[in-house]
Short mmCIF file of C-alpha atoms in Angstrom, two decimals:
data_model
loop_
_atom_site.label_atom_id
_atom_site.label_comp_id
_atom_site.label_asym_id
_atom_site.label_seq_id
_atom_site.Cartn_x
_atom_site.Cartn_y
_atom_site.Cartn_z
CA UNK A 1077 15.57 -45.49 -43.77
CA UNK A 1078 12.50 -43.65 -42.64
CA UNK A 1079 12.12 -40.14 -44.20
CA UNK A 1080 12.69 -38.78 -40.43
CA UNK A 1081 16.12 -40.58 -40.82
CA UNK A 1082 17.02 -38.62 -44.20
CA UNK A 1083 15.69 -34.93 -42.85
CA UNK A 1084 18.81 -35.59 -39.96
CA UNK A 1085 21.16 -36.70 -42.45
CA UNK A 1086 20.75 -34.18 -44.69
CA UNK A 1087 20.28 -31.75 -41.70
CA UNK A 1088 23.79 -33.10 -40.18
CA UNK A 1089 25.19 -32.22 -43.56
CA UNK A 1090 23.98 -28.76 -43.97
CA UNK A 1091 24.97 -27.83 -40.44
CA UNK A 1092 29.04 -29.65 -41.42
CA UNK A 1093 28.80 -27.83 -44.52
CA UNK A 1094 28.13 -24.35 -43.13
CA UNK A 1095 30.84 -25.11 -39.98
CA UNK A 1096 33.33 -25.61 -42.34
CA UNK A 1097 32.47 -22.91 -44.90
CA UNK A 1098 32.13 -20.16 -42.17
CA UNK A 1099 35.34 -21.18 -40.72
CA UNK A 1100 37.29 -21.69 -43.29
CA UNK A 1101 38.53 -17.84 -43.83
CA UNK A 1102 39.35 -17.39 -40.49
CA UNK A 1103 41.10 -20.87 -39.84
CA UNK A 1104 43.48 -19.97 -42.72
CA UNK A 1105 43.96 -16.75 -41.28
CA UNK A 1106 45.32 -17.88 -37.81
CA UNK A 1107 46.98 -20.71 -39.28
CA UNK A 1108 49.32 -18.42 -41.55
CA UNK A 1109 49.60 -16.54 -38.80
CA UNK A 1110 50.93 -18.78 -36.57
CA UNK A 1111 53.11 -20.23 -39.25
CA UNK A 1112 54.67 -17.44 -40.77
CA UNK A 1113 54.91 -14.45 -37.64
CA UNK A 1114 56.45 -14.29 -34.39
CA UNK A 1115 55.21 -12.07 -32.17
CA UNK A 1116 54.57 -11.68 -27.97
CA UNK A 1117 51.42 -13.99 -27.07
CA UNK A 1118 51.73 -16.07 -30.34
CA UNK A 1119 51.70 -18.77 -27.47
CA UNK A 1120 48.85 -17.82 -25.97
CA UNK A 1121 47.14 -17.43 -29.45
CA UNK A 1122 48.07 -21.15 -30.36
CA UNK A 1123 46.84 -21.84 -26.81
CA UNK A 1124 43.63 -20.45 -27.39
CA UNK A 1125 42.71 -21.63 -30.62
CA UNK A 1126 43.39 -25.22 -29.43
CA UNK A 1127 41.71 -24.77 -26.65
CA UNK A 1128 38.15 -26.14 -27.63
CA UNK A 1129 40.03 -29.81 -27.74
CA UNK A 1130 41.03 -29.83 -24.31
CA UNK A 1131 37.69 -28.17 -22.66
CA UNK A 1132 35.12 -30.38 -21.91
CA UNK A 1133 32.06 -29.60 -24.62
CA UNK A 1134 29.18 -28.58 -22.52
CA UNK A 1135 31.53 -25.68 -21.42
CA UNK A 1136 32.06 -24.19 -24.78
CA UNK A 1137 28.54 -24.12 -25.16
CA UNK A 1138 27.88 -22.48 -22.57
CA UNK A 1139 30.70 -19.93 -23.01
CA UNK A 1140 28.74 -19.51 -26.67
CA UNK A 1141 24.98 -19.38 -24.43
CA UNK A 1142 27.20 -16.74 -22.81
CA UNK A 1143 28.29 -14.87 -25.77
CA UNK A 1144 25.74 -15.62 -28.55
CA UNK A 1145 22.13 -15.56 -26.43
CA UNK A 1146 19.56 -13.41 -26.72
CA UNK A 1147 21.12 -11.30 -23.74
CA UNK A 1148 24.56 -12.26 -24.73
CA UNK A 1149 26.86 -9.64 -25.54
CA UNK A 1150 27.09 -10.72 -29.14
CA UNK A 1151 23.41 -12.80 -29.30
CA UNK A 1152 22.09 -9.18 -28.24
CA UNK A 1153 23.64 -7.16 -31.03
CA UNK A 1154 22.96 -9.69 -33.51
CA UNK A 1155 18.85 -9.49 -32.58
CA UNK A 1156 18.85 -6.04 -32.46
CA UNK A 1157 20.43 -4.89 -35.35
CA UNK A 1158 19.93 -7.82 -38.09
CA UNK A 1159 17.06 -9.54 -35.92
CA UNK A 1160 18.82 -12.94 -36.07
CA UNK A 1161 19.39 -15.24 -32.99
CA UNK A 1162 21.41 -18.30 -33.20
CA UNK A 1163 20.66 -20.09 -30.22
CA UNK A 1164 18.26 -23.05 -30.36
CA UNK A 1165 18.16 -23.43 -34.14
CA UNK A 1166 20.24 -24.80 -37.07
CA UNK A 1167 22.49 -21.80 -37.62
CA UNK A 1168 23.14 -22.36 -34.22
CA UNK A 1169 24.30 -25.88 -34.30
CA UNK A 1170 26.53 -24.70 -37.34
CA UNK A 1171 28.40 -21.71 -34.84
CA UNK A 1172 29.10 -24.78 -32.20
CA UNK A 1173 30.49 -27.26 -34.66
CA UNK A 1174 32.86 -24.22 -36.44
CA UNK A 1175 34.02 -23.83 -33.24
CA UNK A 1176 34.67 -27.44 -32.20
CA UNK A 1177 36.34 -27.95 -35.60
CA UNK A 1178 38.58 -24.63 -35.80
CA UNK A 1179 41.37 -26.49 -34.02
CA UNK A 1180 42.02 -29.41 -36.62
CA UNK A 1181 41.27 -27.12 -39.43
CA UNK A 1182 44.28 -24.79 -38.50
CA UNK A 1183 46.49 -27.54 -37.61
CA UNK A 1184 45.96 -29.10 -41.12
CA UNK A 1185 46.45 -25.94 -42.83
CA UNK A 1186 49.66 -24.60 -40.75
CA UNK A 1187 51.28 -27.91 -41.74
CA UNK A 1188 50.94 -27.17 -45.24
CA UNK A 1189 51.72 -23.35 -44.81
CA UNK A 1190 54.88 -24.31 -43.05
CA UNK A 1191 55.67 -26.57 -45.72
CA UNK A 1192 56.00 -24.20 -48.12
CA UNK A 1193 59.67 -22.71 -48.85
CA UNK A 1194 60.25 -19.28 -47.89
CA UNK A 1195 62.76 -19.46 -50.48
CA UNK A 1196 60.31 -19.44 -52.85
CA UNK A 1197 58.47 -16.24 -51.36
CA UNK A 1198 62.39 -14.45 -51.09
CA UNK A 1199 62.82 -14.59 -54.57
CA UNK A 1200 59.56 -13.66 -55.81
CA UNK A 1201 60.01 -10.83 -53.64
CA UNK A 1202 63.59 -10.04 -54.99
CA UNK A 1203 61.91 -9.84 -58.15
CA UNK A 1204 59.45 -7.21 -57.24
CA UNK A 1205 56.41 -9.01 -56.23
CA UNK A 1206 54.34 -7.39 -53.65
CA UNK A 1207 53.58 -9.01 -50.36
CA UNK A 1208 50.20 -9.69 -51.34
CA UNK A 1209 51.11 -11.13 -54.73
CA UNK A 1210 53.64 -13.52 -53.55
CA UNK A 1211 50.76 -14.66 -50.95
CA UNK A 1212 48.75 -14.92 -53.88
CA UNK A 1213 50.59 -16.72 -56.19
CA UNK A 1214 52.44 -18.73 -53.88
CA UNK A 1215 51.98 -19.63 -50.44
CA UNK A 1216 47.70 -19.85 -51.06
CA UNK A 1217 48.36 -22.08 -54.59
CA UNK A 1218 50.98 -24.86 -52.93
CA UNK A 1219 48.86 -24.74 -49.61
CA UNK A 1220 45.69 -25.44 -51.43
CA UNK A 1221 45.88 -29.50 -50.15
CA UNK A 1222 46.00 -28.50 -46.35
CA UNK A 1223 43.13 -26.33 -46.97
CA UNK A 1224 40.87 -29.10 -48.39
CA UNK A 1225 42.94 -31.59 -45.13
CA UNK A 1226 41.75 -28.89 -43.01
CA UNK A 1227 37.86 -29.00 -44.99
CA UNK A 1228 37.68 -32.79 -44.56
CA UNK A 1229 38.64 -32.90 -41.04
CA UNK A 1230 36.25 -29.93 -39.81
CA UNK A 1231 33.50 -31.44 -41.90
CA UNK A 1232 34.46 -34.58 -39.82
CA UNK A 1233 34.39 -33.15 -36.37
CA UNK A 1234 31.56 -31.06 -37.26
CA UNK A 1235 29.70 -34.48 -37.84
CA UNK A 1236 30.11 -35.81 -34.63
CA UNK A 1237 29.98 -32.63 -32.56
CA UNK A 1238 27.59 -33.38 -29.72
CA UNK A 1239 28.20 -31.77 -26.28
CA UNK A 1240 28.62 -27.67 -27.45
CA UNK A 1241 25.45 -28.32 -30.09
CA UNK A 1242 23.50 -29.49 -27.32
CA UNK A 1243 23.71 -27.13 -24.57
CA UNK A 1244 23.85 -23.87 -27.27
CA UNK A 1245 21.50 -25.24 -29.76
CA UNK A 1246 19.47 -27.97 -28.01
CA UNK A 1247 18.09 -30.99 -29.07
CA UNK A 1248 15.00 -29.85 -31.23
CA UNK A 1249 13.77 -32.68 -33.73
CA UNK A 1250 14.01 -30.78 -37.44
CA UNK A 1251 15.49 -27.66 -36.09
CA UNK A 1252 19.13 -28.88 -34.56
CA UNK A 1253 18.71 -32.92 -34.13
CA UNK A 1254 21.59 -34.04 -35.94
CA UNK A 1255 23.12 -37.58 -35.97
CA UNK A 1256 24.83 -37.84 -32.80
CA UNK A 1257 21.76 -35.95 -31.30
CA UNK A 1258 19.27 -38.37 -32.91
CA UNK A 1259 21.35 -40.69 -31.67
CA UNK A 1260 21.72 -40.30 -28.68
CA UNK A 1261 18.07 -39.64 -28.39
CA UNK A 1262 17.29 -43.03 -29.66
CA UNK A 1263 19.06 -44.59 -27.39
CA UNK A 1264 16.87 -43.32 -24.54
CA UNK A 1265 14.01 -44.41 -26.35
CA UNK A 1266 12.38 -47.78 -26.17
CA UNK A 1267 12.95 -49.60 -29.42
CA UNK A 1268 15.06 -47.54 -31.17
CA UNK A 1269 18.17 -49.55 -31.83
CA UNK A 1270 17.07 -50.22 -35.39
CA UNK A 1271 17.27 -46.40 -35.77
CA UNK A 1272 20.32 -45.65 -34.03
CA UNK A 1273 22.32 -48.70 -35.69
CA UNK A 1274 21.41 -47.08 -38.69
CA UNK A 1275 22.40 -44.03 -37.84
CA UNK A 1276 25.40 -44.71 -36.55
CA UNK A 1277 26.99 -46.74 -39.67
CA UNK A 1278 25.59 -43.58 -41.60
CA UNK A 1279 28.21 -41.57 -39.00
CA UNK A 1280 31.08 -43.92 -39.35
CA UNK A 1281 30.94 -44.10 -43.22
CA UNK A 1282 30.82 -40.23 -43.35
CA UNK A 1283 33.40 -39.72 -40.98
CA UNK A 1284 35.87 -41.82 -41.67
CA UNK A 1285 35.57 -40.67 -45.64
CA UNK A 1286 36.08 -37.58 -44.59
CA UNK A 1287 39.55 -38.45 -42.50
CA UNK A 1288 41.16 -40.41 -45.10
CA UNK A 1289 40.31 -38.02 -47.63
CA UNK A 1290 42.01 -35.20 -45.25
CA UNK A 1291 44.97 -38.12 -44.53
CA UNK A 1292 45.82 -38.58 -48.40
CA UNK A 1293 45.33 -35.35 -49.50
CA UNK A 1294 47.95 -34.15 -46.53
CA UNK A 1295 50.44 -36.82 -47.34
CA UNK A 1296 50.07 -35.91 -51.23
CA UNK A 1297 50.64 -32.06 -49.99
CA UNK A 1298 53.94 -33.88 -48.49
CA UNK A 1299 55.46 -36.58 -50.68
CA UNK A 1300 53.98 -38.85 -48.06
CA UNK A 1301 56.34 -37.71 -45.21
CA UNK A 1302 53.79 -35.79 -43.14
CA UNK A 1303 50.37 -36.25 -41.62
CA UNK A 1304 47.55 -35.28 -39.91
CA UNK A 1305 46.32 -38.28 -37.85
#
């Protein structure tokens, strides 16, 4: 491989490895959420969060062009106060693949949340445990395994995202050309197949580590009767 080749897999990486880092928190969040509460609109919540797998690509990029430009609502108060724009750079492509890969990351973990018995919670707080401490040392400890199902598969998805990253971020060689970018720019070049056949078995080992990693680690969360694939 060409050094070119390297700078977008290690590039690809970095970009994954923030997605799933920055999203993380917040995944968990709405996952326990929707696991553990009942309240009005928890439909609509669910709705929304999933929504990014049903919408084509381009238009959640362009609903984060909206949001995140330099005029955007967001983009705006981001430049102005901190003097940091996402669009068309790395951090960029990072925002559009922690988007993309929110939806598998909180079905992973709400799996494992729900799989957790309440029972257990009840009587640690019968015993005087706190809210908080029973979350603590109970529901976050024995859902540990969807959090690193949810990990896996976001750092998956976040691989391959291509349609968001491209219309927010764009297709800028060392700046936010990652694999399926480089890709797909290969293929519209003369005499790249060498290149994009060995980019794309990069993409298919990395990938599909990644989702039976997230696979085993959910059905050892389980005792093998539950998955995410």
């Amino acid at each position: 491989m060409s050094s070119a080749e390297w700078a977008i897999v290690l590039l690809s990486l970095r970009v994954s490895l923030v997605a799933v880092l920055v999203s993380l928190p917040l995944a968990y969040a709405i996952a326990w959420v929707l696991a553990r509460r009942r309240f009005p609109g928890v439909i609509v919540l669910d709705a929304l969060v999933h929504l990014p797998l049903v919408l084509p690509p381009v238009v959640t990029g362009w609903i984060l062009l909206i949001a995140f430009g330099r005029s955007g609502a967001i983009g705006a108060w981001l430049y102005e106060t901190f003097g940091v724009t996402l669009v068309f750079s790395w951090t960029g492509a990072a925002l559009a693949a922690a988007v993309m890969a929110l939806p598998l990351m909180v079905r992973a973990m709400r799996l494992s949340i729900e799989a957790v018995d309440r029972r257990l919670v009840g009587a640690a707080r019968t015993l005087g445990a706190s809210r908080w401490k029973a979350f603590l040392t109970i529901t976050l400890p024995l859902s540990i395994p969807g959090i690193a199902a949810g990990a896996m598969l976001g750092f998956a998805r976040s691989l391959g995202e291509f349609g968001a990253t491209i219309t927010f971020a764009a297709n800028i060689a060392g700046e936010t050309r990652t694999l399926p970018l480089a890709i797909y720019t290969g293929l519209q070049t003369p005499g790249g197949e060498e290149a994009v056949t060995r980019l794309a078995v990069i993409s298919i080992v990395l990938s599909l580590g990644a989702l039976l990693l997230s696979e085993w680690l959910v059905r050892r969360s389980q005792g093998g009767r539950a998955h995410v694939l």
